[in-house]
Coordinates of C-alpha atoms in Angstrom, one line a residue:
M141 CA 14.3 -48.7 84.9
S142 CA 11.6 -49.6 82.4
K143 CA 12.0 -49.2 78.6
Q144 CA 9.6 -46.2 78.8
Q145 CA 11.7 -44.6 81.4
Q146 CA 14.9 -45.2 79.4
A147 CA 13.3 -43.7 76.3
E148 CA 12.2 -40.7 78.4
L149 CA 15.8 -40.3 79.8
K150 CA 17.3 -40.4 76.3
K151 CA 14.8 -37.8 75.2
R152 CA 15.7 -35.4 78.0
V153 CA 19.4 -35.7 77.3
A154 CA 19.0 -35.2 73.5
P155 CA 18.9 -31.3 73.6
F156 CA 22.4 -31.2 75.2
A157 CA 23.9 -33.4 72.4
K158 CA 24.7 -30.3 70.3
S159 CA 28.0 -28.9 69.3
D160 CA 28.9 -25.3 69.7
T161 CA 31.7 -24.1 67.4
K162 CA 32.5 -21.0 69.4
V163 CA 32.8 -22.9 72.6
G164 CA 34.9 -25.6 70.9
V165 CA 37.3 -23.1 69.4
A166 CA 37.6 -21.3 72.7
Q167 CA 38.4 -24.6 74.4
L168 CA 40.9 -25.5 71.8
I169 CA 42.7 -22.1 72.3
N170 CA 42.7 -22.3 76.1
S171 CA 44.1 -25.9 76.0
V172 CA 46.6 -26.0 73.2
I173 CA 48.3 -22.6 73.7
P174 CA 48.9 -23.0 77.4
F175 CA 50.4 -26.5 76.7
F176 CA 52.9 -25.1 74.3
L177 CA 53.6 -22.2 76.7
F178 CA 54.3 -24.5 79.6
W179 CA 56.4 -26.8 77.5
F180 CA 58.6 -23.9 76.5
L181 CA 58.7 -22.6 80.1
A182 CA 59.8 -26.1 81.3
Y183 CA 62.7 -26.0 78.8
Q184 CA 63.7 -22.5 79.8
S185 CA 63.6 -23.4 83.5
L186 CA 66.3 -26.0 83.0
S187 CA 68.8 -23.2 83.4
V188 CA 67.4 -22.5 86.8
S189 CA 66.7 -25.9 88.4
I190 CA 65.7 -29.3 87.1
W191 CA 63.2 -29.5 90.0
L192 CA 61.5 -26.3 88.7
T193 CA 61.4 -27.9 85.3
L194 CA 59.7 -31.0 86.7
A195 CA 57.2 -28.9 88.5
V196 CA 56.3 -27.0 85.3
T197 CA 56.0 -30.4 83.4
V198 CA 53.2 -31.3 85.8
I199 CA 51.2 -28.4 84.6
A200 CA 52.0 -29.1 81.0
A201 CA 50.9 -32.7 81.5
C202 CA 47.6 -31.6 82.9
F203 CA 47.0 -29.6 79.7
V204 CA 47.8 -32.8 77.6
V205 CA 44.9 -34.5 79.6
R206 CA 42.6 -31.6 78.6
I207 CA 43.8 -31.8 75.0
F208 CA 43.1 -35.5 75.0
I209 CA 39.5 -34.8 76.0
I210 CA 39.1 -32.7 72.9
F211 CA 40.6 -35.5 70.9
H212 CA 38.1 -37.9 72.6
D213 CA 35.2 -35.7 71.7
C214 CA 36.4 -35.4 68.1
A215 CA 36.4 -39.2 67.9
H216 CA 32.8 -39.2 68.9
G217 CA 32.0 -36.5 66.4
S218 CA 30.7 -34.2 69.2
F219 CA 33.3 -31.5 69.5
F220 CA 32.4 -29.6 66.3
K221 CA 29.3 -29.8 64.0
S222 CA 31.6 -30.6 61.0
S223 CA 32.8 -34.1 60.7
Q224 CA 35.8 -32.9 58.7
A225 CA 36.7 -30.4 61.5
N226 CA 36.5 -33.2 64.0
R227 CA 38.8 -35.4 61.9
V228 CA 41.3 -32.6 61.4
V229 CA 41.3 -31.4 65.0
G230 CA 41.2 -35.0 66.2
T231 CA 44.3 -35.8 64.2
F232 CA 46.1 -32.6 65.4
T233 CA 45.3 -33.3 69.1
G234 CA 46.2 -36.9 68.5
I235 CA 49.7 -35.8 67.6
I236 CA 50.0 -33.8 70.8
S237 CA 48.5 -36.5 73.0
H238 CA 50.2 -39.3 71.1
F239 CA 47.0 -41.2 70.2
A240 CA 46.2 -42.6 66.7
F241 CA 42.9 -40.9 65.9
A242 CA 41.2 -43.3 63.5
K243 CA 42.5 -46.4 65.3
W244 CA 41.4 -45.2 68.7
K245 CA 38.1 -44.0 67.4
R246 CA 37.2 -47.5 66.3
S247 CA 38.3 -49.3 69.5
H248 CA 36.6 -46.7 71.7
M249 CA 33.3 -47.0 69.9
M250 CA 33.5 -50.7 70.7
H251 CA 34.2 -49.9 74.3
H252 CA 31.0 -47.8 74.4
A253 CA 29.0 -50.6 72.6
T254 CA 30.1 -53.3 75.1
S255 CA 30.8 -51.5 78.4
G256 CA 29.6 -53.7 81.2
N257 CA 29.0 -56.7 78.9
L258 CA 30.8 -59.6 80.4
D259 CA 30.6 -61.6 77.1
K260 CA 32.1 -58.8 75.0
R261 CA 35.1 -57.6 76.9
G262 CA 38.6 -57.0 75.4
T263 CA 38.4 -54.1 73.1
G264 CA 39.2 -50.6 74.4
D265 CA 38.7 -51.5 78.1
I266 CA 40.7 -52.5 81.2
W267 CA 41.4 -56.2 81.4
M268 CA 39.1 -57.7 84.0
M269 CA 38.6 -61.3 85.0
T270 CA 35.7 -62.8 86.8
V271 CA 36.1 -65.1 89.8
D272 CA 35.3 -68.2 87.8
E273 CA 37.7 -67.2 85.0
Y274 CA 40.5 -66.6 87.5
I275 CA 39.9 -70.0 89.2
H276 CA 40.1 -71.8 85.9
A277 CA 43.0 -69.8 84.5
S278 CA 46.5 -71.2 84.3
F279 CA 49.3 -70.2 86.6
W280 CA 50.9 -67.9 84.0
T281 CA 47.6 -66.3 83.1
R282 CA 46.9 -65.5 86.8
L283 CA 50.5 -64.1 87.1
T284 CA 50.1 -62.0 84.0
Y285 CA 46.8 -60.7 85.3
R286 CA 48.2 -59.9 88.7
L287 CA 51.1 -58.0 87.2
Y288 CA 48.7 -56.1 84.8
R289 CA 46.5 -55.0 87.8
N290 CA 49.5 -54.0 89.9
P291 CA 49.4 -50.2 90.3
I292 CA 53.2 -50.0 89.6
V293 CA 52.7 -51.7 86.3
M294 CA 49.4 -50.2 85.3
F295 CA 50.2 -46.6 86.2
G296 CA 54.0 -46.7 86.1
L297 CA 54.8 -48.8 83.0
G298 CA 51.3 -48.4 81.4
P299 CA 51.7 -44.9 80.0
F300 CA 55.0 -45.8 78.2
F301 CA 53.4 -49.0 76.7
L302 CA 50.4 -47.0 75.7
F303 CA 52.3 -44.2 74.0
L304 CA 55.3 -46.0 72.6
V305 CA 53.8 -49.4 71.6
D306 CA 50.0 -49.7 71.6
N307 CA 49.2 -46.4 70.0
R308 CA 51.9 -46.7 67.4
F309 CA 50.7 -49.9 65.6
N310 CA 47.5 -50.7 63.8
K311 CA 45.3 -53.6 64.7
K312 CA 45.0 -56.5 62.4
G313 CA 42.4 -56.0 59.8
A314 CA 42.4 -52.2 60.0
K315 CA 41.3 -50.4 56.8
R316 CA 43.6 -48.4 54.7
K317 CA 42.2 -45.0 55.9
E318 CA 42.8 -46.0 59.5
R319 CA 46.3 -47.3 58.8
M320 CA 47.2 -44.1 56.9
N321 CA 46.0 -41.9 59.7
T322 CA 48.2 -43.9 62.2
Y323 CA 51.2 -43.6 59.8
F324 CA 50.6 -39.8 59.5
I325 CA 50.4 -39.3 63.2
N326 CA 53.5 -41.5 63.9
T327 CA 55.5 -39.6 61.2
S328 CA 54.4 -36.2 62.6
I329 CA 55.5 -37.2 66.1
A330 CA 58.9 -38.5 64.8
V331 CA 59.5 -35.3 62.8
I332 CA 58.6 -33.1 65.7
Y333 CA 60.8 -35.1 68.1
A334 CA 63.7 -34.9 65.6
L335 CA 63.4 -31.2 65.2
L336 CA 63.2 -30.5 69.0
I337 CA 66.2 -32.8 69.6
W338 CA 68.2 -31.0 66.9
I339 CA 67.2 -27.6 68.4
I340 CA 67.6 -28.2 72.2
G341 CA 69.5 -31.4 72.4
W342 CA 68.3 -34.9 73.4
Q343 CA 69.0 -34.5 77.1
A344 CA 66.9 -31.4 77.5
F345 CA 64.2 -32.9 75.3
L346 CA 63.9 -36.0 77.3
I347 CA 63.9 -34.2 80.7
V348 CA 60.9 -32.2 79.5
Q349 CA 59.0 -34.6 77.4
L350 CA 59.2 -37.9 79.4
P351 CA 57.6 -36.5 82.6
I352 CA 54.8 -35.0 80.5
L353 CA 54.1 -38.3 78.7
F354 CA 54.3 -40.3 81.9
L355 CA 52.1 -38.0 84.0
S356 CA 49.4 -37.4 81.4
G357 CA 49.3 -41.1 80.6
A358 CA 49.1 -42.1 84.2
I359 CA 46.2 -39.6 84.8
G360 CA 44.4 -40.8 81.7
I361 CA 44.7 -44.5 82.7
W362 CA 43.5 -43.7 86.2
L363 CA 40.5 -41.8 85.0
F364 CA 39.5 -44.6 82.7
Y365 CA 40.1 -47.2 85.3
V366 CA 38.3 -45.6 88.3
Q367 CA 35.2 -44.7 86.4
H368 CA 34.3 -48.3 85.5
Q369 CA 35.9 -50.1 88.5
F370 CA 33.9 -49.1 91.5
E371 CA 32.0 -51.0 94.2
D372 CA 28.5 -50.8 92.6
S373 CA 29.6 -51.0 89.0
Y374 CA 27.3 -52.7 86.5
F375 CA 28.4 -56.0 84.7
E376 CA 26.0 -58.5 83.1
N377 CA 26.1 -61.3 80.6
E378 CA 24.9 -60.6 77.0
E379 CA 21.3 -61.9 77.6
E380 CA 20.8 -59.6 80.5
W381 CA 23.0 -56.6 79.5
D382 CA 21.2 -53.3 79.0
F383 CA 22.9 -50.3 77.3
V384 CA 21.2 -47.6 79.4
K385 CA 21.9 -49.4 82.7
A386 CA 25.5 -50.0 81.7
A387 CA 25.8 -46.3 81.0
V388 CA 24.1 -44.9 84.1
D389 CA 25.0 -47.7 86.6
G390 CA 28.3 -48.9 85.1
S391 CA 29.9 -45.5 84.8
S392 CA 30.5 -43.3 87.8
Y393 CA 30.1 -39.6 88.5
Y394 CA 33.7 -38.7 89.6
K395 CA 33.1 -35.6 91.7
L396 CA 36.4 -33.6 91.4
P397 CA 37.5 -30.2 92.7
T398 CA 36.7 -27.4 90.2
V399 CA 40.3 -27.0 88.9
M400 CA 40.6 -30.8 88.3
Q401 CA 37.2 -30.9 86.7
W402 CA 38.3 -28.2 84.3
I403 CA 41.6 -29.9 83.5
T404 CA 39.9 -33.2 82.9
G405 CA 37.3 -31.7 80.6
N406 CA 34.3 -32.7 82.7
I407 CA 35.0 -36.4 82.0
G408 CA 34.0 -37.0 85.6
F409 CA 30.4 -36.9 84.4
H410 CA 31.2 -40.3 82.8
H411 CA 27.7 -41.6 83.2
V412 CA 26.3 -38.8 81.1
H413 CA 29.0 -39.4 78.4
H414 CA 28.2 -43.2 78.2
L415 CA 24.5 -42.6 78.0
S416 CA 25.0 -40.1 75.1
P417 CA 28.5 -39.9 73.6
R418 CA 27.3 -37.1 71.3
V419 CA 27.1 -34.7 74.3
P420 CA 30.3 -32.6 74.1
N421 CA 32.5 -32.3 77.2
Y422 CA 31.4 -28.7 77.6
N423 CA 27.8 -29.8 78.0
L424 CA 28.3 -32.7 80.3
E425 CA 27.9 -30.9 83.6
K426 CA 24.9 -29.0 82.3
T427 CA 23.2 -32.3 81.3
H428 CA 23.9 -33.8 84.7
N429 CA 22.4 -30.8 86.5
N430 CA 19.3 -30.6 84.4
V431 CA 18.4 -34.2 84.0
T432 CA 17.4 -35.4 87.5
P433 CA 17.6 -39.2 87.0
L434 CA 21.3 -38.8 86.1
Q435 CA 22.0 -37.4 89.5
Q436 CA 21.3 -40.8 91.0
A437 CA 24.4 -42.3 89.4
T438 CA 27.1 -43.6 91.8
T439 CA 29.2 -40.7 93.0
I440 CA 32.8 -41.2 93.9
T441 CA 35.3 -38.6 95.2
L442 CA 39.1 -38.4 95.2
A443 CA 39.1 -40.1 98.6
S444 CA 36.6 -42.8 97.9
S445 CA 38.1 -43.5 94.4
L446 CA 41.3 -44.8 96.1
E447 CA 39.3 -47.8 97.2
S448 CA 39.4 -49.1 93.6
F449 CA 43.0 -50.2 94.2
R450 CA 41.6 -53.3 96.0
F451 CA 39.1 -54.1 93.2
R452 CA 40.9 -56.9 91.4
V453 CA 38.5 -59.7 90.3
Y454 CA 34.7 -59.4 89.6
D455 CA 32.4 -61.8 91.5
E456 CA 29.4 -62.4 89.2
A457 CA 27.4 -64.2 91.8
N458 CA 27.6 -61.4 94.4
K459 CA 27.8 -58.5 91.9
K460 CA 30.9 -57.0 93.4
F461 CA 34.7 -56.8 93.1
V462 CA 37.0 -58.8 95.4
S463 CA 40.6 -58.3 96.2
F464 CA 43.4 -60.8 95.4
K465 CA 43.5 -61.6 99.2
E466 CA 39.8 -62.5 99.1
M467 CA 40.4 -64.4 95.9
K468 CA 43.1 -66.5 97.7
N469 CA 40.5 -67.4 100.4
I470 CA 38.0 -68.4 97.7
L471 CA 40.7 -70.7 96.1
R472 CA 41.5 -72.2 99.5
Q473 CA 37.9 -72.9 100.4
R474 CA 37.4 -74.5 97.0
K475 CA 40.4 -76.7 97.5
M476 CA 39.1 -77.8 100.9
R477 CA 35.6 -78.6 99.5
R478 CA 37.2 -80.7 96.8
Q479 CA 39.3 -82.6 99.3
Q480 CA 36.3 -83.3 101.5
N481 CA 34.1 -84.3 98.6
P482 CA 36.0 -85.2 95.4
R483 CA 32.8 -85.3 93.5
T484 CA 32.1 -81.6 94.2
P485 CA 31.9 -79.8 90.8
N486 CA 34.3 -76.9 90.0
Y487 CA 33.4 -73.5 91.4
Q488 CA 31.1 -71.7 89.0
G489 CA 30.9 -68.3 90.7
R490 CA 28.4 -69.3 93.4

């Protein structure tokens, strides 16, 4: 895509990057109120059956995901026209979703500015090693990476680490405003937890709240993971990296069933979002349908997205992901070459 075509694409997307207060308020109502309702129903159902309670928490968790999308849009300043409204609603939804608004806003902006850039990884994204990096890594680094990319760790333990550790502490060098926002959200969560435990007891509270945290976190991590880790994803070094290509080619169109698309706030149109973060979630589908070049983005479905489980290490030379099994073969071949010719230089991704 030429620079002229990129400029034209941005121009065609620009009309959709407009906030609509009425739509935003309606979305806030149809997301937050149902969440509180299903949380209460989950508690009430404890007197009937714990299995019924767990079933209801699944629905409540889905609404947390939808609330997070509102939080996400507020961080981009796209949900409402007013920056103050975005901060207030972002902080409020941050309390519900357990994300520190100002802190996450800064790291997520970095993710958008560096997505697909192999030389600027590490802030707000999934840890990804290249073949060359993996080959030259120590045993402990490889082991840590393999554990990190293990589905049980990433989607099983990941949500609790995210909510209870990563989101609760400020990064080094955070400004006072950012730190105070994190403290306010942490204090609010602690007070709400204390009140609920006092009212309904710690056992009932944990039976309801823990499944909601776990499921919403696992869904969120999955969405973030799968929309940047797919077979034809875009990754380049700094000198060749291009923002528009990274947005359109490095973010997928996750085609979900209608109900799931609604629950996830249209975030499946991730290529549109990365191209223009100021497009609110309620305009993403409209943008995709009206701007033809965007329809050429890589489309993945629920079924095809499961293939991403085997995408472990990125092969720069061949522009594709390889599995740990394939990585083992690469290491074996490299070892054999070195044994046959001790002067053979280390593998450099070729």
